[in-house]
Amino acid sequence: MQFGVGLENYGRHNSFDVICRVALAAEELGYASVWTTDHVIVPKGTPEPYEHILESVVTLAMVSTLTRRVRLGTSVIVLPMRNPVLFAKQIATIDAATGGRMIVGLGVGRHEGEFKNLSANFRNRGRRLDEDITLLRALWSNEIVSFHGQYTQITDSLFAPLPARKEIPIWIGGGGEPAWKRAAMFGDGWHPNGVPLDIFAEGVKYICDRKSSRPFTFAPRFSINMNPSVPPTFEQRGVLRRRLSGTDDDIRVALREYARAGAEHIPLFFPMDDLSIALKQMERFRRDIAPEFVS
């Protein structure tokens, strides 16, 4: 198993300085990856900390210049509200510059108002994402591209330079059956957020029964707080999510359960509202808990 660190590029407590310090600590401590989250312009009153957010891809580009080893991931980009060709170029540029360190997490999104703010269609976002994944792979594979889809048409056009790898991993976000189906059909990984163990195990089985033989990674993302007084679950937008919390033994037990269910790479989002606590917990987790699981 591998572990990553969420850079938490959202919330007014955060800044470029905080993100840089966390990314450097993740690299120095031996974590496998660092991750940013995606929102652009949410409606006022959105009950989440995304009213103040640093753009996901630009933030990773900045972090890429400070690090040399860690993988760089998006958790997750809401691609149906973006221009997919421009996004493909941004990711290809970072991947080429870093020698192939990108992991692309993608999702359909859930904020209709944000889609409207970006002149994007909320209603067709699932179909759009399916096509866009195929488009990304076409753009990343050939310098001369033709693509004729329902939403994007390209004829004999140049897309260069290509990424360092023609197969940048695409991990599909979402915790329910539509995400399982999309991951099995189009993805290189499944990347749900705080999914309970029974749902995770069910999703792993569903995907394994249907996916192709291409390499695939099960990579659930979790909030983590190594304070024993913090509860192991929390509600977000009406959905009950799992948090890794409690004593070190509590966290080990939870990780063993997810590992048995199929988890292979887990991005961890530490409590970044206090940077000193976050850095101490990152060090403690890597020293006291990770060695049992890291292969």
PDB file of C-alpha atoms in Angstrom:
ATOM      1  CA  MET A   1       0.000   0.000   0.000  1.00  0.00           C
ATOM      2  CA  GLN A   2       1.044   3.598  -0.600  1.00  0.00           C
ATOM      3  CA  PHE A   3      -0.019   6.786   1.179  1.00  0.00           C
ATOM      4  CA  GLY A   4      -0.384  10.312  -0.135  1.00  0.00           C
ATOM      5  CA  VAL A   5      -1.089  13.704   1.435  1.00  0.00           C
ATOM      6  CA  GLY A   6      -3.853  16.142   0.576  1.00  0.00           C
ATOM      7  CA  LEU A   7      -2.544  19.677   0.139  1.00  0.00           C
ATOM      8  CA  GLU A   8      -5.943  21.135   1.065  1.00  0.00           C
ATOM      9  CA  ASN A   9      -5.826  24.030  -1.383  1.00  0.00           C
ATOM     10  CA  TYR A  10      -9.113  25.368   0.022  1.00  0.00           C
ATOM     11  CA  GLY A  11     -10.204  27.279   3.129  1.00  0.00           C
ATOM     12  CA  ARG A  12      -9.124  30.703   4.329  1.00  0.00           C
ATOM     13  CA  HIS A  13      -6.571  29.189   6.703  1.00  0.00           C
ATOM     14  CA  ASN A  14      -4.544  27.997   3.737  1.00  0.00           C
ATOM     15  CA  SER A  15      -1.988  29.754   1.556  1.00  0.00           C
ATOM     16  CA  PHE A  16       0.703  29.008  -1.004  1.00  0.00           C
ATOM     17  CA  ASP A  17       3.249  28.986   1.817  1.00  0.00           C
ATOM     18  CA  VAL A  18       1.296  26.362   3.770  1.00  0.00           C
ATOM     19  CA  ILE A  19       0.814  24.213   0.671  1.00  0.00           C
ATOM     20  CA  CYS A  20       4.514  24.392  -0.192  1.00  0.00           C
ATOM     21  CA  ARG A  21       5.539  23.418   3.336  1.00  0.00           C
ATOM     22  CA  VAL A  22       3.145  20.459   3.364  1.00  0.00           C
ATOM     23  CA  ALA A  23       4.304  19.280  -0.072  1.00  0.00           C
ATOM     24  CA  LEU A  24       7.967  19.464   0.930  1.00  0.00           C
ATOM     25  CA  ALA A  25       7.240  17.621   4.179  1.00  0.00           C
ATOM     26  CA  ALA A  26       5.373  14.903   2.269  1.00  0.00           C
ATOM     27  CA  GLU A  27       8.370  14.427  -0.015  1.00  0.00           C
ATOM     28  CA  GLU A  28      10.894  14.418   2.827  1.00  0.00           C
ATOM     29  CA  LEU A  29       8.846  11.995   4.952  1.00  0.00           C
ATOM     30  CA  GLY A  30       8.486   9.471   2.124  1.00  0.00           C
ATOM     31  CA  TYR A  31       4.829   9.833   1.172  1.00  0.00           C
ATOM     32  CA  ALA A  32       4.052   8.644  -2.344  1.00  0.00           C
ATOM     33  CA  SER A  33       1.857  11.480  -3.617  1.00  0.00           C
ATOM     34  CA  VAL A  34       0.327  14.911  -3.001  1.00  0.00           C
ATOM     35  CA  TRP A  35      -3.196  15.975  -4.012  1.00  0.00           C
ATOM     36  CA  THR A  36      -5.279  19.046  -4.764  1.00  0.00           C
ATOM     37  CA  THR A  37      -9.068  19.452  -4.839  1.00  0.00           C
ATOM     38  CA  ASP A  38     -11.090  21.198  -7.552  1.00  0.00           C
ATOM     39  CA  HIS A  39     -13.625  24.004  -7.429  1.00  0.00           C
ATOM     40  CA  VAL A  40     -13.557  27.278  -9.350  1.00  0.00           C
ATOM     41  CA  ILE A  41     -16.490  29.566  -8.541  1.00  0.00           C
ATOM     42  CA  VAL A  42     -19.113  28.175  -6.183  1.00  0.00           C
ATOM     43  CA  PRO A  43     -22.343  30.078  -5.458  1.00  0.00           C
ATOM     44  CA  LYS A  44     -22.405  32.220  -2.338  1.00  0.00           C
ATOM     45  CA  GLY A  45     -23.710  30.256   0.632  1.00  0.00           C
ATOM     46  CA  THR A  46     -22.277  26.915  -0.475  1.00  0.00           C
ATOM     47  CA  PRO A  47     -21.918  25.033   2.855  1.00  0.00           C
ATOM     48  CA  GLU A  48     -18.312  23.998   2.321  1.00  0.00           C
ATOM     49  CA  PRO A  49     -14.900  25.712   2.622  1.00  0.00           C
ATOM     50  CA  TYR A  50     -14.595  26.146  -1.151  1.00  0.00           C
ATOM     51  CA  GLU A  51     -15.395  29.849  -1.359  1.00  0.00           C
ATOM     52  CA  HIS A  52     -11.630  30.385  -0.970  1.00  0.00           C
ATOM     53  CA  ILE A  53      -9.731  27.908  -3.140  1.00  0.00           C
ATOM     54  CA  LEU A  54      -6.500  27.926  -5.105  1.00  0.00           C
ATOM     55  CA  GLU A  55      -6.890  26.506  -8.601  1.00  0.00           C
ATOM     56  CA  SER A  56      -6.045  22.814  -8.599  1.00  0.00           C
ATOM     57  CA  VAL A  57      -3.840  22.402 -11.679  1.00  0.00           C
ATOM     58  CA  VAL A  58      -1.932  25.659 -11.211  1.00  0.00           C
ATOM     59  CA  THR A  59      -1.223  24.677  -7.605  1.00  0.00           C
ATOM     60  CA  LEU A  60       0.181  21.314  -8.696  1.00  0.00           C
ATOM     61  CA  ALA A  61       2.351  23.039 -11.300  1.00  0.00           C
ATOM     62  CA  MET A  62       3.808  25.209  -8.536  1.00  0.00           C
ATOM     63  CA  VAL A  63       4.360  22.219  -6.249  1.00  0.00           C
ATOM     64  CA  SER A  64       6.009  20.275  -9.074  1.00  0.00           C
ATOM     65  CA  THR A  65       8.891  22.769  -9.130  1.00  0.00           C
ATOM     66  CA  LEU A  66       9.582  22.223  -5.415  1.00  0.00           C
ATOM     67  CA  THR A  67       9.517  18.419  -5.407  1.00  0.00           C
ATOM     68  CA  ARG A  68      11.409  15.739  -7.286  1.00  0.00           C
ATOM     69  CA  ARG A  69       9.787  12.427  -6.404  1.00  0.00           C
ATOM     70  CA  VAL A  70       6.183  12.545  -5.182  1.00  0.00           C
ATOM     71  CA  ARG A  71       3.373  11.859  -7.631  1.00  0.00           C
ATOM     72  CA  LEU A  72       1.063  14.813  -8.325  1.00  0.00           C
ATOM     73  CA  GLY A  73      -2.664  14.085  -8.210  1.00  0.00           C
ATOM     74  CA  THR A  74      -6.041  15.778  -8.622  1.00  0.00           C
ATOM     75  CA  SER A  75      -8.732  14.723  -6.157  1.00  0.00           C
ATOM     76  CA  VAL A  76     -10.808  15.281  -8.233  1.00  0.00           C
ATOM     77  CA  ILE A  77     -11.089  17.574 -11.265  1.00  0.00           C
ATOM     78  CA  VAL A  78     -14.705  18.231 -12.269  1.00  0.00           C
ATOM     79  CA  LEU A  79     -13.882  17.889 -15.946  1.00  0.00           C
ATOM     80  CA  PRO A  80     -17.390  18.391 -17.416  1.00  0.00           C
ATOM     81  CA  MET A  81     -17.320  22.042 -16.319  1.00  0.00           C
ATOM     82  CA  ARG A  82     -13.905  22.655 -17.929  1.00  0.00           C
ATOM     83  CA  ASN A  83     -12.561  22.777 -21.477  1.00  0.00           C
ATOM     84  CA  PRO A  84     -11.180  19.237 -21.870  1.00  0.00           C
ATOM     85  CA  VAL A  85      -8.612  20.104 -24.550  1.00  0.00           C
ATOM     86  CA  LEU A  86      -7.105  22.905 -22.473  1.00  0.00           C
ATOM     87  CA  PHE A  87      -7.100  20.609 -19.430  1.00  0.00           C
ATOM     88  CA  ALA A  88      -5.337  17.890 -21.441  1.00  0.00           C
ATOM     89  CA  LYS A  89      -2.663  20.413 -22.424  1.00  0.00           C
ATOM     90  CA  GLN A  90      -2.165  21.554 -18.816  1.00  0.00           C
ATOM     91  CA  ILE A  91      -1.753  17.998 -17.548  1.00  0.00           C
ATOM     92  CA  ALA A  92       0.499  16.965 -20.442  1.00  0.00           C
ATOM     93  CA  THR A  93       2.726  19.964 -19.743  1.00  0.00           C
ATOM     94  CA  ILE A  94       3.158  19.119 -16.057  1.00  0.00           C
ATOM     95  CA  ASP A  95       3.676  15.421 -16.794  1.00  0.00           C
ATOM     96  CA  ALA A  96       6.317  16.181 -19.427  1.00  0.00           C
ATOM     97  CA  ALA A  97       8.084  18.661 -17.150  1.00  0.00           C
ATOM     98  CA  THR A  98       8.184  16.251 -14.198  1.00  0.00           C
ATOM     99  CA  GLY A  99       9.142  13.080 -16.036  1.00  0.00           C
ATOM    100  CA  GLY A 100       5.736  11.448 -15.641  1.00  0.00           C
ATOM    101  CA  ARG A 101       4.499  12.196 -12.120  1.00  0.00           C
ATOM    102  CA  MET A 102       0.828  13.044 -12.790  1.00  0.00           C
ATOM    103  CA  ILE A 103      -2.225  11.081 -11.616  1.00  0.00           C
ATOM    104  CA  VAL A 104      -5.524  12.484 -12.861  1.00  0.00           C
ATOM    105  CA  GLY A 105      -8.562  12.032 -10.624  1.00  0.00           C
ATOM    106  CA  LEU A 106     -11.806  12.975 -12.394  1.00  0.00           C
ATOM    107  CA  GLY A 107     -15.417  13.343 -11.283  1.00  0.00           C
ATOM    108  CA  VAL A 108     -18.795  14.550 -12.517  1.00  0.00           C
ATOM    109  CA  GLY A 109     -19.302  17.247  -9.868  1.00  0.00           C
ATOM    110  CA  ARG A 110     -22.424  18.083  -7.898  1.00  0.00           C
ATOM    111  CA  HIS A 111     -22.851  21.889  -7.787  1.00  0.00           C
ATOM    112  CA  GLU A 112     -25.282  22.927 -10.510  1.00  0.00           C
ATOM    113  CA  GLY A 113     -24.682  26.593  -9.729  1.00  0.00           C
ATOM    114  CA  GLU A 114     -20.962  26.229 -10.314  1.00  0.00           C
ATOM    115  CA  PHE A 115     -21.605  24.653 -13.721  1.00  0.00           C
ATOM    116  CA  LYS A 116     -23.861  27.598 -14.570  1.00  0.00           C
ATOM    117  CA  ASN A 117     -21.179  30.058 -13.489  1.00  0.00           C
ATOM    118  CA  LEU A 118     -18.770  28.371 -15.909  1.00  0.00           C
ATOM    119  CA  SER A 119     -21.291  28.217 -18.798  1.00  0.00           C
ATOM    120  CA  ALA A 120     -21.303  24.411 -18.572  1.00  0.00           C
ATOM    121  CA  ASN A 121     -24.201  21.955 -18.845  1.00  0.00           C
ATOM    122  CA  PHE A 122     -24.937  20.230 -15.535  1.00  0.00           C
ATOM    123  CA  ARG A 123     -27.484  17.794 -16.983  1.00  0.00           C
ATOM    124  CA  ASN A 124     -25.177  15.978 -19.389  1.00  0.00           C
ATOM    125  CA  ARG A 125     -22.111  15.905 -17.146  1.00  0.00           C
ATOM    126  CA  GLY A 126     -21.951  12.098 -16.915  1.00  0.00           C
ATOM    127  CA  ARG A 127     -22.068  11.565 -20.669  1.00  0.00           C
ATOM    128  CA  ARG A 128     -19.661  14.435 -21.131  1.00  0.00           C
ATOM    129  CA  LEU A 129     -17.128  12.949 -18.711  1.00  0.00           C
ATOM    130  CA  ASP A 130     -17.265   9.564 -20.431  1.00  0.00           C
ATOM    131  CA  GLU A 131     -16.453  11.187 -23.770  1.00  0.00           C
ATOM    132  CA  ASP A 132     -13.828  13.477 -22.262  1.00  0.00           C
ATOM    133  CA  ILE A 133     -11.882  10.537 -20.811  1.00  0.00           C
ATOM    134  CA  THR A 134     -11.665   9.005 -24.281  1.00  0.00           C
ATOM    135  CA  LEU A 135     -10.625  12.408 -25.633  1.00  0.00           C
ATOM    136  CA  LEU A 136      -7.847  12.803 -23.046  1.00  0.00           C
ATOM    137  CA  ARG A 137      -6.345   9.465 -24.002  1.00  0.00           C
ATOM    138  CA  ALA A 138      -6.481  10.354 -27.694  1.00  0.00           C
ATOM    139  CA  LEU A 139      -4.750  13.692 -27.080  1.00  0.00           C
ATOM    140  CA  TRP A 140      -2.058  12.167 -24.877  1.00  0.00           C
ATOM    141  CA  SER A 141      -1.243   9.396 -27.362  1.00  0.00           C
ATOM    142  CA  ASN A 142      -0.627  11.143 -30.696  1.00  0.00           C
ATOM    143  CA  GLU A 143       0.811  14.472 -31.797  1.00  0.00           C
ATOM    144  CA  ILE A 144      -1.598  14.559 -34.749  1.00  0.00           C
ATOM    145  CA  VAL A 145      -5.143  14.129 -33.466  1.00  0.00           C
ATOM    146  CA  SER A 146      -8.580  13.628 -34.972  1.00  0.00           C
ATOM    147  CA  PHE A 147     -11.537  13.141 -32.647  1.00  0.00           C
ATOM    148  CA  HIS A 148     -15.203  13.210 -33.520  1.00  0.00           C
ATOM    149  CA  GLY A 149     -17.424  12.996 -30.447  1.00  0.00           C
ATOM    150  CA  GLN A 150     -20.784  14.387 -29.470  1.00  0.00           C
ATOM    151  CA  TYR A 151     -19.257  17.337 -27.589  1.00  0.00           C
ATOM    152  CA  THR A 152     -15.782  17.791 -29.097  1.00  0.00           C
ATOM    153  CA  GLN A 153     -14.685  17.606 -32.724  1.00  0.00           C
ATOM    154  CA  ILE A 154     -11.027  17.834 -33.772  1.00  0.00           C
ATOM    155  CA  THR A 155      -9.686  17.197 -37.275  1.00  0.00           C
ATOM    156  CA  ASP A 156      -5.994  16.676 -38.105  1.00  0.00           C
ATOM    157  CA  SER A 157      -4.662  18.986 -35.407  1.00  0.00           C
ATOM    158  CA  LEU A 158      -1.346  19.094 -33.579  1.00  0.00           C
ATOM    159  CA  PHE A 159      -1.081  18.368 -29.843  1.00  0.00           C
ATOM    160  CA  ALA A 160       2.534  18.514 -28.708  1.00  0.00           C
ATOM    161  CA  PRO A 161       4.568  17.978 -26.696  1.00  0.00           C
ATOM    162  CA  LEU A 162       3.059  14.754 -25.452  1.00  0.00           C
ATOM    163  CA  PRO A 163       3.226  13.828 -21.753  1.00  0.00           C
ATOM    164  CA  ALA A 164       6.172  11.787 -20.537  1.00  0.00           C
ATOM    165  CA  ARG A 165       3.864   8.772 -20.509  1.00  0.00           C
ATOM    166  CA  LYS A 166       1.137   8.185 -23.053  1.00  0.00           C
ATOM    167  CA  GLU A 167      -0.847   6.447 -20.309  1.00  0.00           C
ATOM    168  CA  ILE A 168      -1.329   9.000 -17.534  1.00  0.00           C
ATOM    169  CA  PRO A 169      -3.416   7.156 -14.902  1.00  0.00           C
ATOM    170  CA  ILE A 170      -7.043   8.302 -14.755  1.00  0.00           C
ATOM    171  CA  TRP A 171      -8.773   7.571 -11.441  1.00  0.00           C
ATOM    172  CA  ILE A 172     -12.533   7.949 -11.212  1.00  0.00           C
ATOM    173  CA  GLY A 173     -14.035   9.718  -8.197  1.00  0.00           C
ATOM    174  CA  GLY A 174     -17.432   9.024  -6.665  1.00  0.00           C
ATOM    175  CA  GLY A 175     -18.761   6.474  -4.219  1.00  0.00           C
ATOM    176  CA  GLY A 176     -21.831   4.951  -5.884  1.00  0.00           C
ATOM    177  CA  GLU A 177     -22.668   2.577  -8.701  1.00  0.00           C
ATOM    178  CA  PRO A 178     -22.397   5.174 -11.516  1.00  0.00           C
ATOM    179  CA  ALA A 179     -18.788   5.782 -10.443  1.00  0.00           C
ATOM    180  CA  TRP A 180     -18.119   2.034 -10.211  1.00  0.00           C
ATOM    181  CA  LYS A 181     -19.432   1.556 -13.733  1.00  0.00           C
ATOM    182  CA  ARG A 182     -17.397   4.480 -15.100  1.00  0.00           C
ATOM    183  CA  ALA A 183     -14.246   3.256 -13.341  1.00  0.00           C
ATOM    184  CA  ALA A 184     -14.666  -0.255 -14.738  1.00  0.00           C
ATOM    185  CA  MET A 185     -15.312   0.990 -18.277  1.00  0.00           C
ATOM    186  CA  PHE A 186     -12.935   3.939 -18.564  1.00  0.00           C
ATOM    187  CA  GLY A 187     -10.652   4.213 -15.551  1.00  0.00           C
ATOM    188  CA  ASP A 188      -7.245   3.147 -14.343  1.00  0.00           C
ATOM    189  CA  GLY A 189      -8.391   3.469 -10.739  1.00  0.00           C
ATOM    190  CA  TRP A 190     -11.278   4.172  -8.383  1.00  0.00           C
ATOM    191  CA  HIS A 191     -10.841   7.128  -6.018  1.00  0.00           C
ATOM    192  CA  PRO A 192     -13.846   7.560  -3.657  1.00  0.00           C
ATOM    193  CA  ASN A 193     -13.922  10.050  -0.800  1.00  0.00           C
ATOM    194  CA  GLY A 194     -14.461   8.794   2.769  1.00  0.00           C
ATOM    195  CA  VAL A 195     -16.476   5.802   1.641  1.00  0.00           C
ATOM    196  CA  PRO A 196     -17.630   3.388   4.399  1.00  0.00           C
ATOM    197  CA  LEU A 197     -15.960  -0.022   4.407  1.00  0.00           C
ATOM    198  CA  ASP A 198     -18.988  -2.004   3.227  1.00  0.00           C
ATOM    199  CA  ILE A 199     -19.573   0.327   0.283  1.00  0.00           C
ATOM    200  CA  PHE A 200     -15.881   0.261  -0.597  1.00  0.00           C
ATOM    201  CA  ALA A 201     -15.805  -3.542  -0.578  1.00  0.00           C
ATOM    202  CA  GLU A 202     -18.952  -3.683  -2.712  1.00  0.00           C
ATOM    203  CA  GLY A 203     -17.458  -1.229  -5.199  1.00  0.00           C
ATOM    204  CA  VAL A 204     -14.200  -3.169  -5.437  1.00  0.00           C
ATOM    205  CA  LYS A 205     -16.086  -6.373  -6.227  1.00  0.00           C
ATOM    206  CA  TYR A 206     -18.298  -4.644  -8.800  1.00  0.00           C
ATOM    207  CA  ILE A 207     -15.303  -3.148 -10.582  1.00  0.00           C
ATOM    208  CA  CYS A 208     -13.179  -6.308 -10.462  1.00  0.00           C
ATOM    209  CA  ASP A 209     -16.022  -8.289 -12.009  1.00  0.00           C
ATOM    210  CA  ARG A 210     -16.274  -5.858 -14.955  1.00  0.00           C
ATOM    211  CA  LYS A 211     -12.970  -4.085 -15.614  1.00  0.00           C
ATOM    212  CA  SER A 212     -10.530  -4.944 -18.372  1.00  0.00           C
ATOM    213  CA  SER A 213      -7.098  -6.441 -17.793  1.00  0.00           C
ATOM    214  CA  ARG A 214      -5.388  -3.030 -17.765  1.00  0.00           C
ATOM    215  CA  PRO A 215      -3.564  -2.084 -14.517  1.00  0.00           C
ATOM    216  CA  PHE A 216      -5.982  -0.660 -11.958  1.00  0.00           C
ATOM    217  CA  THR A 217      -5.585   1.009  -8.538  1.00  0.00           C
ATOM    218  CA  PHE A 218      -8.119   1.173  -5.710  1.00  0.00           C
ATOM    219  CA  ALA A 219      -7.382   4.454  -3.968  1.00  0.00           C
ATOM    220  CA  PRO A 220      -9.885   5.677  -1.367  1.00  0.00           C
ATOM    221  CA  ARG A 221      -9.277   9.149   0.011  1.00  0.00           C
ATOM    222  CA  PHE A 222      -9.764   9.861   3.731  1.00  0.00           C
ATOM    223  CA  SER A 223      -9.683  12.722   6.157  1.00  0.00           C
ATOM    224  CA  ILE A 224      -7.452  11.791   9.071  1.00  0.00           C
ATOM    225  CA  ASN A 225      -7.033  13.185  12.567  1.00  0.00           C
ATOM    226  CA  MET A 226      -4.808  11.336  15.026  1.00  0.00           C
ATOM    227  CA  ASN A 227      -6.577  12.922  17.988  1.00  0.00           C
ATOM    228  CA  PRO A 228      -8.379  10.140  19.934  1.00  0.00           C
ATOM    229  CA  SER A 229     -11.286  12.469  20.760  1.00  0.00           C
ATOM    230  CA  VAL A 230     -12.225  13.028  17.096  1.00  0.00           C
ATOM    231  CA  PRO A 231     -15.118  10.776  15.948  1.00  0.00           C
ATOM    232  CA  PRO A 232     -14.520   8.262  13.113  1.00  0.00           C
ATOM    233  CA  THR A 233     -17.433   9.472  10.983  1.00  0.00           C
ATOM    234  CA  PHE A 234     -18.827  12.832   9.913  1.00  0.00           C
ATOM    235  CA  GLU A 235     -21.665  14.064   7.739  1.00  0.00           C
ATOM    236  CA  GLN A 236     -20.935  16.036   4.591  1.00  0.00           C
ATOM    237  CA  ARG A 237     -23.764  17.225   2.325  1.00  0.00           C
ATOM    238  CA  GLY A 238     -26.063  14.644   3.858  1.00  0.00           C
ATOM    239  CA  VAL A 239     -23.610  11.790   3.223  1.00  0.00           C
ATOM    240  CA  LEU A 240     -21.991   9.884   6.083  1.00  0.00           C
ATOM    241  CA  ARG A 241     -18.239   9.745   5.467  1.00  0.00           C
ATOM    242  CA  ARG A 242     -15.528   7.718   7.164  1.00  0.00           C
ATOM    243  CA  ARG A 243     -12.646   9.494   8.869  1.00  0.00           C
ATOM    244  CA  LEU A 244      -9.480   7.803  10.073  1.00  0.00           C
ATOM    245  CA  SER A 245      -9.235   8.871  13.709  1.00  0.00           C
ATOM    246  CA  GLY A 246      -8.764   7.638  17.246  1.00  0.00           C
ATOM    247  CA  THR A 247      -5.727   5.969  18.727  1.00  0.00           C
ATOM    248  CA  ASP A 248      -2.913   4.647  16.566  1.00  0.00           C
ATOM    249  CA  ASP A 249      -4.339   1.157  17.031  1.00  0.00           C
ATOM    250  CA  ASP A 250      -7.784   2.348  15.920  1.00  0.00           C
ATOM    251  CA  ILE A 251      -6.276   3.726  12.724  1.00  0.00           C
ATOM    252  CA  ARG A 252      -4.252   0.558  12.123  1.00  0.00           C
ATOM    253  CA  VAL A 253      -7.380  -1.578  12.469  1.00  0.00           C
ATOM    254  CA  ALA A 254      -9.263   0.595   9.977  1.00  0.00           C
ATOM    255  CA  LEU A 255      -6.406   0.506   7.483  1.00  0.00           C
ATOM    256  CA  ARG A 256      -6.134  -3.280   7.758  1.00  0.00           C
ATOM    257  CA  GLU A 257      -9.836  -3.562   6.964  1.00  0.00           C
ATOM    258  CA  TYR A 258      -9.554  -1.350   3.898  1.00  0.00           C
ATOM    259  CA  ALA A 259      -6.380  -3.132   2.793  1.00  0.00           C
ATOM    260  CA  ARG A 260      -8.155  -6.489   2.985  1.00  0.00           C
ATOM    261  CA  ALA A 261     -11.003  -5.012   0.938  1.00  0.00           C
ATOM    262  CA  GLY A 262      -8.554  -3.971  -1.782  1.00  0.00           C
ATOM    263  CA  ALA A 263      -7.169  -0.489  -0.985  1.00  0.00           C
ATOM    264  CA  GLU A 264      -3.755   0.077  -2.557  1.00  0.00           C
ATOM    265  CA  HIS A 265      -3.092   3.832  -2.423  1.00  0.00           C
ATOM    266  CA  ILE A 266      -4.682   6.107   0.189  1.00  0.00           C
ATOM    267  CA  PRO A 267      -4.422   9.912   0.033  1.00  0.00           C
ATOM    268  CA  LEU A 268      -4.728  11.304   3.572  1.00  0.00           C
ATOM    269  CA  PHE A 269      -6.099  14.773   4.329  1.00  0.00           C
ATOM    270  CA  PHE A 270      -4.651  15.874   7.666  1.00  0.00           C
ATOM    271  CA  PRO A 271      -6.201  18.723   9.758  1.00  0.00           C
ATOM    272  CA  MET A 272      -4.623  21.704   8.009  1.00  0.00           C
ATOM    273  CA  ASP A 273      -6.398  24.380  10.057  1.00  0.00           C
ATOM    274  CA  ASP A 274      -3.341  24.154  12.330  1.00  0.00           C
ATOM    275  CA  LEU A 275      -0.188  23.597  10.277  1.00  0.00           C
ATOM    276  CA  SER A 276       2.002  22.599  13.220  1.00  0.00           C
ATOM    277  CA  ILE A 277      -0.454  19.864  14.221  1.00  0.00           C
ATOM    278  CA  ALA A 278      -0.753  18.674  10.624  1.00  0.00           C
ATOM    279  CA  LEU A 279       3.012  18.390  10.171  1.00  0.00           C
ATOM    280  CA  LYS A 280       3.405  16.546  13.478  1.00  0.00           C
ATOM    281  CA  GLN A 281       0.631  14.112  12.544  1.00  0.00           C
ATOM    282  CA  MET A 282       2.153  13.541   9.099  1.00  0.00           C
ATOM    283  CA  GLU A 283       5.480  12.658  10.718  1.00  0.00           C
ATOM    284  CA  ARG A 284       3.882  10.476  13.373  1.00  0.00           C
ATOM    285  CA  PHE A 285       1.754   8.565  10.872  1.00  0.00           C
ATOM    286  CA  ARG A 286       4.738   7.914   8.620  1.00  0.00           C
ATOM    287  CA  ARG A 287       6.894   6.783  11.543  1.00  0.00           C
ATOM    288  CA  ASP A 288       4.444   4.802  13.672  1.00  0.00           C
ATOM    289  CA  ILE A 289       1.692   3.521  11.369  1.00  0.00           C
ATOM    290  CA  ALA A 290       2.739   3.477   7.721  1.00  0.00           C
ATOM    291  CA  PRO A 291       5.613   0.942   7.982  1.00  0.00           C
ATOM    292  CA  GLU A 292       3.168  -1.915   8.594  1.00  0.00           C
ATOM    293  CA  PHE A 293       1.424  -1.214   5.286  1.00  0.00           C
ATOM    294  CA  VAL A 294       3.947   0.291   2.871  1.00  0.00           C
ATOM    295  CA  SER A 295       5.271  -2.211   0.373  1.00  0.00           C
TER     296      SER A 295
END
